[in-house]
Coordinates of C-alpha atoms in Angstrom, one line a residue:
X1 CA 37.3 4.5 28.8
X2 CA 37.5 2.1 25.7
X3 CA 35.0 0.2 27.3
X4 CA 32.6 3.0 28.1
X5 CA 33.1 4.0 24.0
X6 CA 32.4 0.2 23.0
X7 CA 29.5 -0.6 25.5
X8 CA 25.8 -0.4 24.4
X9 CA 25.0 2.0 26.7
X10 CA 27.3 5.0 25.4
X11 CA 26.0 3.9 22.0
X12 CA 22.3 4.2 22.7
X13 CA 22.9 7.4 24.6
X14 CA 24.3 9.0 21.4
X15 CA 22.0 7.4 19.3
X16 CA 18.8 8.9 21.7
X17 CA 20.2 12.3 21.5
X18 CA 20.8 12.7 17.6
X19 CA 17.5 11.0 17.3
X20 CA 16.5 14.0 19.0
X21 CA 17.4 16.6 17.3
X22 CA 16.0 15.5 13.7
X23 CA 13.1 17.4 14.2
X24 CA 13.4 19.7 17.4
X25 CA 15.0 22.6 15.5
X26 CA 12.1 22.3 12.5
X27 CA 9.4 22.7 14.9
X28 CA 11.0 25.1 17.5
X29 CA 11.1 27.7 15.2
X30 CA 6.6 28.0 14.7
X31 CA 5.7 28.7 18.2
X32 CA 8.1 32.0 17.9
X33 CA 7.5 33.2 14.4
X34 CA 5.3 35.7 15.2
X35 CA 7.8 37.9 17.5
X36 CA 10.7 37.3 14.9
X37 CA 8.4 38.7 11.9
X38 CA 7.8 41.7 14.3
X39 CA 11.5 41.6 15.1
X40 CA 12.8 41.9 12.0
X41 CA 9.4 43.4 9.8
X42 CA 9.3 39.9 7.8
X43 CA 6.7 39.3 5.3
X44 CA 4.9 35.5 5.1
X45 CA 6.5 34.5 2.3
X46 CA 10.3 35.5 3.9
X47 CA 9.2 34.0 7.5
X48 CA 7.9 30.9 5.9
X49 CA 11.2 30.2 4.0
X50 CA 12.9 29.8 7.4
X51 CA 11.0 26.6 7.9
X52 CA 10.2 25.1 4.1
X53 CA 14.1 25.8 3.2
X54 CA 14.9 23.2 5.7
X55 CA 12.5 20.6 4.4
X56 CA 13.9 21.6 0.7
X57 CA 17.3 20.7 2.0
X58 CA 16.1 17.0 2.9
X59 CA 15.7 16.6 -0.3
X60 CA 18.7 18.7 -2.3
X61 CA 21.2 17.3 0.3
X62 CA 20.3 13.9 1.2
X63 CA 22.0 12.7 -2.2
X64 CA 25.4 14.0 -0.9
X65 CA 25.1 12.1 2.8
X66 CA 25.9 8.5 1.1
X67 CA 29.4 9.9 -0.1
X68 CA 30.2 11.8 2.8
X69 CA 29.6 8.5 5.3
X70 CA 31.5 6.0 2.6
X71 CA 34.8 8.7 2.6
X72 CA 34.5 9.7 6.2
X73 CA 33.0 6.5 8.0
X74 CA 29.5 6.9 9.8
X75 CA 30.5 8.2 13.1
X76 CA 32.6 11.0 12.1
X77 CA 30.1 12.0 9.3
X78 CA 27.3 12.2 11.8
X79 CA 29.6 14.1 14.4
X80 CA 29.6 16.5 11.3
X81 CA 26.1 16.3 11.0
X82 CA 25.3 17.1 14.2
X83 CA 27.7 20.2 14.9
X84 CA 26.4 21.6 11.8
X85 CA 22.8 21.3 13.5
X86 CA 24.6 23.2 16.5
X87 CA 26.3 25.9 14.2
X88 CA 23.0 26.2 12.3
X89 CA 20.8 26.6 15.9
X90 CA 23.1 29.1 16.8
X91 CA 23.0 30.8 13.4
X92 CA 19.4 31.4 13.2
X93 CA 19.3 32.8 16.7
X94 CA 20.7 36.0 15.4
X95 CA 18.2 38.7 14.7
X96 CA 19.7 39.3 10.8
X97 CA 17.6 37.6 8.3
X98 CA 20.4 36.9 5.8
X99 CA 22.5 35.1 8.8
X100 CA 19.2 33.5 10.0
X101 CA 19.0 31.7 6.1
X102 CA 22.9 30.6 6.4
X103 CA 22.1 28.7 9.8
X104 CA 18.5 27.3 8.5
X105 CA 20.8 25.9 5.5
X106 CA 23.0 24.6 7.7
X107 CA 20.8 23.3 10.0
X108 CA 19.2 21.9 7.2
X109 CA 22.4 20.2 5.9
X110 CA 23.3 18.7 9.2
X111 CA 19.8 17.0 9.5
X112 CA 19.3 15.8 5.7
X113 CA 22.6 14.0 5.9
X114 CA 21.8 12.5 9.8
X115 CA 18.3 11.3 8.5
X116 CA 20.5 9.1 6.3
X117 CA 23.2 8.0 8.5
X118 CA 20.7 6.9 11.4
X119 CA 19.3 3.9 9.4
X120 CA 22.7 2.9 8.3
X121 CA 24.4 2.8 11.3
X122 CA 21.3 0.9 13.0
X123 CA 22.1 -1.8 10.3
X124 CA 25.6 -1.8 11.2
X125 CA 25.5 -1.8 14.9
X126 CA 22.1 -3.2 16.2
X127 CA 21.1 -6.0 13.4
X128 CA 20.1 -8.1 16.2
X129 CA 18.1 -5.3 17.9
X130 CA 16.8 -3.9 14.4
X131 CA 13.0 -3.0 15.8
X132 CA 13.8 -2.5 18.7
X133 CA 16.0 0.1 17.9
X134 CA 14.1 1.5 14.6
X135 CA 11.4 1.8 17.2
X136 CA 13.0 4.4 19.7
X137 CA 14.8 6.4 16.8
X138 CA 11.3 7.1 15.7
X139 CA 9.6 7.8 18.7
X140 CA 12.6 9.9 20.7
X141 CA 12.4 12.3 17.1
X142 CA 8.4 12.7 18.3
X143 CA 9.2 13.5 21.6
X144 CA 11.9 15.6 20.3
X145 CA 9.1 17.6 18.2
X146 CA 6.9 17.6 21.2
X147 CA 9.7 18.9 23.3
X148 CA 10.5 21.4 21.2
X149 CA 7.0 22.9 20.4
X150 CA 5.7 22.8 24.0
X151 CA 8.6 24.6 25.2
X152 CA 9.3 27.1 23.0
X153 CA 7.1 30.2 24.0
X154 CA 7.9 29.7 28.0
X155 CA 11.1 29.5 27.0
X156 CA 10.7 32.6 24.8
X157 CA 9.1 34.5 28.0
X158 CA 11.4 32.9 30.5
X159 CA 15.0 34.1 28.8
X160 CA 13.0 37.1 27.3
X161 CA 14.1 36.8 23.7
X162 CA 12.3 34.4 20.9
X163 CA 16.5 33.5 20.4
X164 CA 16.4 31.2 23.4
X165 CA 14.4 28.5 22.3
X166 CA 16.5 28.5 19.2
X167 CA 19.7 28.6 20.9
X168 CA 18.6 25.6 23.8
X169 CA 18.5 22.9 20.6
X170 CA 21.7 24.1 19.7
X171 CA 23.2 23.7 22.7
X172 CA 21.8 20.3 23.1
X173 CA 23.3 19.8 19.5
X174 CA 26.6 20.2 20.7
X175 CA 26.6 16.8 22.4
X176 CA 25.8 14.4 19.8
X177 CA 28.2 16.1 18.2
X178 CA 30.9 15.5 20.5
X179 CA 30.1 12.1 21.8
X180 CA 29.9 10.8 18.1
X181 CA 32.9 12.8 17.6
X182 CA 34.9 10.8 20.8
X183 CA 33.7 7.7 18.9
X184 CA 35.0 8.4 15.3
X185 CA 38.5 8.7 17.1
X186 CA 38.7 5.7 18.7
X187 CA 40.2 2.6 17.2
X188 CA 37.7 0.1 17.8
X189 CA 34.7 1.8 16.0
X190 CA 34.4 0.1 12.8
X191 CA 34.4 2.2 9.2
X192 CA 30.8 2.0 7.9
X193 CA 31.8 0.6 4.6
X194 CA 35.0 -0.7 3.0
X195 CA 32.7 0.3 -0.6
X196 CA 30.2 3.1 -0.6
X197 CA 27.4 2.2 -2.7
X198 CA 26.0 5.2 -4.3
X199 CA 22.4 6.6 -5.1
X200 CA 22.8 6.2 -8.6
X201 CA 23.8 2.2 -8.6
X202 CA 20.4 2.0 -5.8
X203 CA 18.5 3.8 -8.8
X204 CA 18.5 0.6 -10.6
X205 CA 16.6 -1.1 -8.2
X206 CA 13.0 -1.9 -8.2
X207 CA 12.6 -2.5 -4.6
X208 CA 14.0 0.4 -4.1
X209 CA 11.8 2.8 -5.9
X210 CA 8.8 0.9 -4.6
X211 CA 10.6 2.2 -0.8
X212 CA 10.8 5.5 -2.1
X213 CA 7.8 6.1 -3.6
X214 CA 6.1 4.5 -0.7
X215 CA 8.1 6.7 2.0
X216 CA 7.2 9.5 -0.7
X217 CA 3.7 10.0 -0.5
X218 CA 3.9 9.4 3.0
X219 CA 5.6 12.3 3.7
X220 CA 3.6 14.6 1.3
X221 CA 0.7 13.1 3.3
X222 CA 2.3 13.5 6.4
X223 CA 3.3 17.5 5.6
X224 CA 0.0 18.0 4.1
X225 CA -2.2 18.1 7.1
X226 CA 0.9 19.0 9.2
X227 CA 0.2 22.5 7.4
X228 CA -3.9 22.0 7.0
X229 CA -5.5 19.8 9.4
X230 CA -6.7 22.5 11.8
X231 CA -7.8 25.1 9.0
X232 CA -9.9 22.0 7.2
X233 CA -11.6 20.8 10.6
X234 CA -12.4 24.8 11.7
X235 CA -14.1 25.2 8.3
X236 CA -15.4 22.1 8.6
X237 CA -17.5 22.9 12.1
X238 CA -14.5 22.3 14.2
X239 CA -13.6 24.7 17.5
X240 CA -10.7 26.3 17.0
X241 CA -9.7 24.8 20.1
X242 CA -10.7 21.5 19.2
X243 CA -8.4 21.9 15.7
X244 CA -5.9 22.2 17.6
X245 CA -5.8 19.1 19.7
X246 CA -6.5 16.9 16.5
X247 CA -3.2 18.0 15.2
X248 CA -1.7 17.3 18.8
X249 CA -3.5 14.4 19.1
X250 CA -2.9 13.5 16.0
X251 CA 1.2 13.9 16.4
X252 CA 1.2 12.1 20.3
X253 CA -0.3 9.1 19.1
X254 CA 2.2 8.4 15.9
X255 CA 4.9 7.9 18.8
X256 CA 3.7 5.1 20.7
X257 CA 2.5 3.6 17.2
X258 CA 5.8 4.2 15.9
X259 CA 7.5 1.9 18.1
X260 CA 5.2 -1.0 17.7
X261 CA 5.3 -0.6 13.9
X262 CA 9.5 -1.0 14.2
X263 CA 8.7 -4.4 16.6
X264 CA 6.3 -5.8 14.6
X265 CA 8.0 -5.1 10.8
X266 CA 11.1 -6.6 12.6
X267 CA 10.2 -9.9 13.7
X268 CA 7.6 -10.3 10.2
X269 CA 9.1 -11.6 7.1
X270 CA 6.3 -10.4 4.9
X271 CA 4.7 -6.5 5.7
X272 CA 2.0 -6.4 3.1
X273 CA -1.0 -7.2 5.5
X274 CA 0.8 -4.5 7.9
X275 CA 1.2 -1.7 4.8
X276 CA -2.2 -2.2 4.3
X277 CA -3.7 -1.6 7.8
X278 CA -1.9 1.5 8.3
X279 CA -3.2 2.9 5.3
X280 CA -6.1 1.6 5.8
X281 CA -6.2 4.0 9.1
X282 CA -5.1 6.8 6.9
X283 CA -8.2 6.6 4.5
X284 CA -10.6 6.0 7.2
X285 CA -9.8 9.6 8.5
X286 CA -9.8 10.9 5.0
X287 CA -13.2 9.8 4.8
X288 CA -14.6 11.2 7.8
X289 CA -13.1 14.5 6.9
X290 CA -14.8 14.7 3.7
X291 CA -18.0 13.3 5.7
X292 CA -18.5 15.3 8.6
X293 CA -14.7 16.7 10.3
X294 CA -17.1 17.4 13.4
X295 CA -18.5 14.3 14.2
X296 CA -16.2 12.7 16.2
X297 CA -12.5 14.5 15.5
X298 CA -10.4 13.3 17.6
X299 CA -11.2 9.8 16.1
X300 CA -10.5 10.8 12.6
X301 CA -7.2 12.6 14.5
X302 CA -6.6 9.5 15.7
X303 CA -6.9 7.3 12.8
X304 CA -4.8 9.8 10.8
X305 CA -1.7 9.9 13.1
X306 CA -1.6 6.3 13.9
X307 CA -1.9 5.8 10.1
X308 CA 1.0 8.1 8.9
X309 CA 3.5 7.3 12.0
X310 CA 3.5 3.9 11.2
X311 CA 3.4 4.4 7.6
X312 CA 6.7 6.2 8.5
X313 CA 8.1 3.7 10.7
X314 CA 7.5 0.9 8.1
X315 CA 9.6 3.0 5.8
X316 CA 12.4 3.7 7.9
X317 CA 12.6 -0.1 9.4
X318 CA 12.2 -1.1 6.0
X319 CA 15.3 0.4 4.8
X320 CA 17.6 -1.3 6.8
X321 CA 15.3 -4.8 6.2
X322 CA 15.6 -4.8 2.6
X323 CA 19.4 -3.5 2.1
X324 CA 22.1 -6.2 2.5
X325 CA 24.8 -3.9 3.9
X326 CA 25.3 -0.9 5.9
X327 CA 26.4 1.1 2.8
X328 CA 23.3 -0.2 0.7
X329 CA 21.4 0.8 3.8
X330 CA 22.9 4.5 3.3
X331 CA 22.6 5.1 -0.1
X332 CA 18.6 3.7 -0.1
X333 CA 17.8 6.3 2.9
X334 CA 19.5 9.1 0.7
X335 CA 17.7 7.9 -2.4
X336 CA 14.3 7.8 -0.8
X337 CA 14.2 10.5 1.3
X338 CA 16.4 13.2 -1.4
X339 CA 12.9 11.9 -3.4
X340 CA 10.5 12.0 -0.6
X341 CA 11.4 15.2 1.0
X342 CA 11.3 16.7 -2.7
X343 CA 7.4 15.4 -2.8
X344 CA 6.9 16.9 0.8
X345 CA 7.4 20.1 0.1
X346 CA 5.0 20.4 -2.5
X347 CA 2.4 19.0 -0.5
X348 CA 0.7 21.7 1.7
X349 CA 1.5 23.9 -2.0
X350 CA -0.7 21.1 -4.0
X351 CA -3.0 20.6 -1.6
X352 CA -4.0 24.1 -0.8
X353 CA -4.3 25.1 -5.0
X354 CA -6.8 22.5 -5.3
X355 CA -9.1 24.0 -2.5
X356 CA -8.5 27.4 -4.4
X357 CA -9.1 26.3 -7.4
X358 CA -12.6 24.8 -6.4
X359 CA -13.6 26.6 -3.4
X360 CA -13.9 23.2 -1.0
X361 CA -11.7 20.9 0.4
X362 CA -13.7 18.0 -1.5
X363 CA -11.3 18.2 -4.0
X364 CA -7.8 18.0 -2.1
X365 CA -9.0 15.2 0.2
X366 CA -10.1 13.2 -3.3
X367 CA -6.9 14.1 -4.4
X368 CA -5.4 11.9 -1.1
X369 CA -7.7 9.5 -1.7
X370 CA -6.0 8.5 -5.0
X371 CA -2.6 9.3 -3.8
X372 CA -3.1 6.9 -0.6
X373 CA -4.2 4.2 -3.3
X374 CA -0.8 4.2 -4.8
X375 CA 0.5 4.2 -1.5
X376 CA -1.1 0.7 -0.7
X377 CA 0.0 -0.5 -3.9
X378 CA 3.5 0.7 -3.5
X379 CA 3.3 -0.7 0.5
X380 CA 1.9 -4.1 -0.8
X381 CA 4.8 -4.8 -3.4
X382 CA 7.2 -3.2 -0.5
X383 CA 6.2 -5.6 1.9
X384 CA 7.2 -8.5 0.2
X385 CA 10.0 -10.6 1.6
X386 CA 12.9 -9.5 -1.2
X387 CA 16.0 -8.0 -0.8
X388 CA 17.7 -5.2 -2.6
X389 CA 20.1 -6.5 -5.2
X390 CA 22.6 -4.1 -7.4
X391 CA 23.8 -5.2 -10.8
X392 CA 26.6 -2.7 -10.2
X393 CA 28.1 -0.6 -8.0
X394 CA 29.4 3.4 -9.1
X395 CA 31.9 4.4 -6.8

């Protein structure tokens, strides 16, 4: 049995399945929400707050995650995280609004802090397998998404209540929970830190900021035509058929990119030429969608999700490049994703007022225009070779 806990294998198992469920229980929840407004006589705004509360918890919670791992040690703090994903799943299953809010916070909780953890303890146990890695964390959370969404209505039909799809990821929760739970008790597993390094002591890094503000407008990028990509392409000529598989397309080709992003940013020393391709990707699709969305779609689709996964995967290999330590790789994932989650949720807000405001989408893709120019300047100075170093440390 000691074995079993220290081998590779049991490792990579637990790693796949919280990997898994950073996204799954997000996602799940869309396919259904139309038979739990009817359930429960929801309005828009009330059904809507059971999927933007979660990403608003990325960002309020991920500060905390770096303290809970340094007083805990990894293991046991994601065990915590991911039984609080299982609590949460089951939580929001229940057909009562106010307990479906207490397991979306919770849910919420348990995946903020395990977005943190995961690069950390890839820093700590896989340094000599850092892409590799990186690269299936990213790509198992896709297929975790994809999973989750393609599932949910047969589900739904199959059990004959929209609570079953919700329910399945929290059962599946349960055992990430308990296998990094067995491993947090046994006496070989290291502590993730003997010194916690803190958000506030990463603040004072420049590298640091340039990884969060790069990661940043990613994700408001990323959530942006998450929530607008098929309505922009319909009024843009589009089927409404055809909007639909850009936005699938879109989300099945960041996987495979994903990985090969996390290869290649591992074995380069210098990522500037690769930041700059991958937005590069990004701003050819924003350009055909301001030229003509119906011309060829699935290319601009294309473009856009290989742009924006790997833009992603740069940020999240990037972490653990660029910190020395496991804790340093903790507290920079809480600091740029508490940040970057914080701009993500104002993205499909920001983007949407500037179409209402001038009555075309002209206006919000300009917008991404100049906000993808920051991004290659903030992925340029990102991608040089220089680690993060703290003139102090706040425990």
């Amino acid at each position: 049995m000691s074995a079993l806990l220290r081998s590779r294998r049991f490792w990579l198992i637990a790693f796949m399945l919280a990997a898994l469920l950073l996204r799954a229980p997000i996602v799940v929840l869309g396919p259904v929400l139309a038979p739990i407004m009817s359930t429960l006589s929801l309005s828009s705004s009330e059904a809507s707050l059971l999927t933007t509360l979660v990403i608003l918890c990325f960002g309020l919670l991920s500060p905390i995650a770096p303290t809970l791992a340094g007083r805990l040690g990894l293991d046991r703090a994601l065990a915590i995280a991911m039984a609080a994903v299982a609590l949460g799943g089951v939580l929001r299953g229940v057909a009562h609004y106010d307990i479906m809010l207490i397991g979306t916070l919770l849910v919420g909780f348990g995946i903020a802090c395990a977005n943190v953890f995961m690069p950390s303890v890839v820093k700590r146990d896989r340094p000599d397998r850092l892409g590799q890695t990186m690269g299936i964390y990213t790509m198992v959370m896709g297929v975790g998404a994809t999973l989750a969404s393609g599932l949910a209505v047969s589900t739904m039909e199959l059990a004959g209540s929209w609570s079953a799809p919700i329910w399945l990821w929290a059962v599946i929760a349960v055992v990430p929970a308990a296998l990094w739970g067995i491993r947090s008790t046994h006496a070989d597993t290291r502590a993730s830190t003997t010194e916690a390094t803190t958000i506030r002591a990463m603040m004072g890094s420049r590298v640091a900021w340039m990884l969060t503000l790069f990661l940043g407008v990613q994700s408001f990028s990323f959530y942006t035509f998450q929530t607008w990509l098929p309505t922009l392409a319909t009024e843009g000529g589009v089927s409404h058929d055809m909007a639909g598989w850009m936005l699938a397309t879109a989300n099945l080709i960041s996987m495979p990119v994903s990985y090969l992003v996390a290869r290649i940013a591992a074995r380069c020393e210098r990522h500037s030429a690769l930041a700059l391709t991958l937005t590069g990707l990004i701003g050819v699709a924003l350009v055909g969608l301001m030229w003509s969305p119906s011309t060829l779609p699935l290319f601009w689709a294309l473009c856009l999700g290989a742009g924006q996964g790997g833009c992603f995967t740069l940020a999240l290999t990037l972490i653990v490049l660029r910190s020395q330590s496991s804790a340093d790789a903790s507290a920079l994932s809480g600091m740029s994703q508490s940040i970057g989650y914080l701009m993500a949720a104002s993205g499909p807000l920001v983007f949407g007022a500037f179409k209402e405001a001038t009555g075309d989408w002209n206006a919000s893709l300009v917008m991404m225009m100049v906000l993808l120019g920051f991004q290659v300047v903030f992925g340029v100075l990102i991608g040089r070779p220089t680690k993060i170093q703290l003139r102090s440390r706040v425990r």
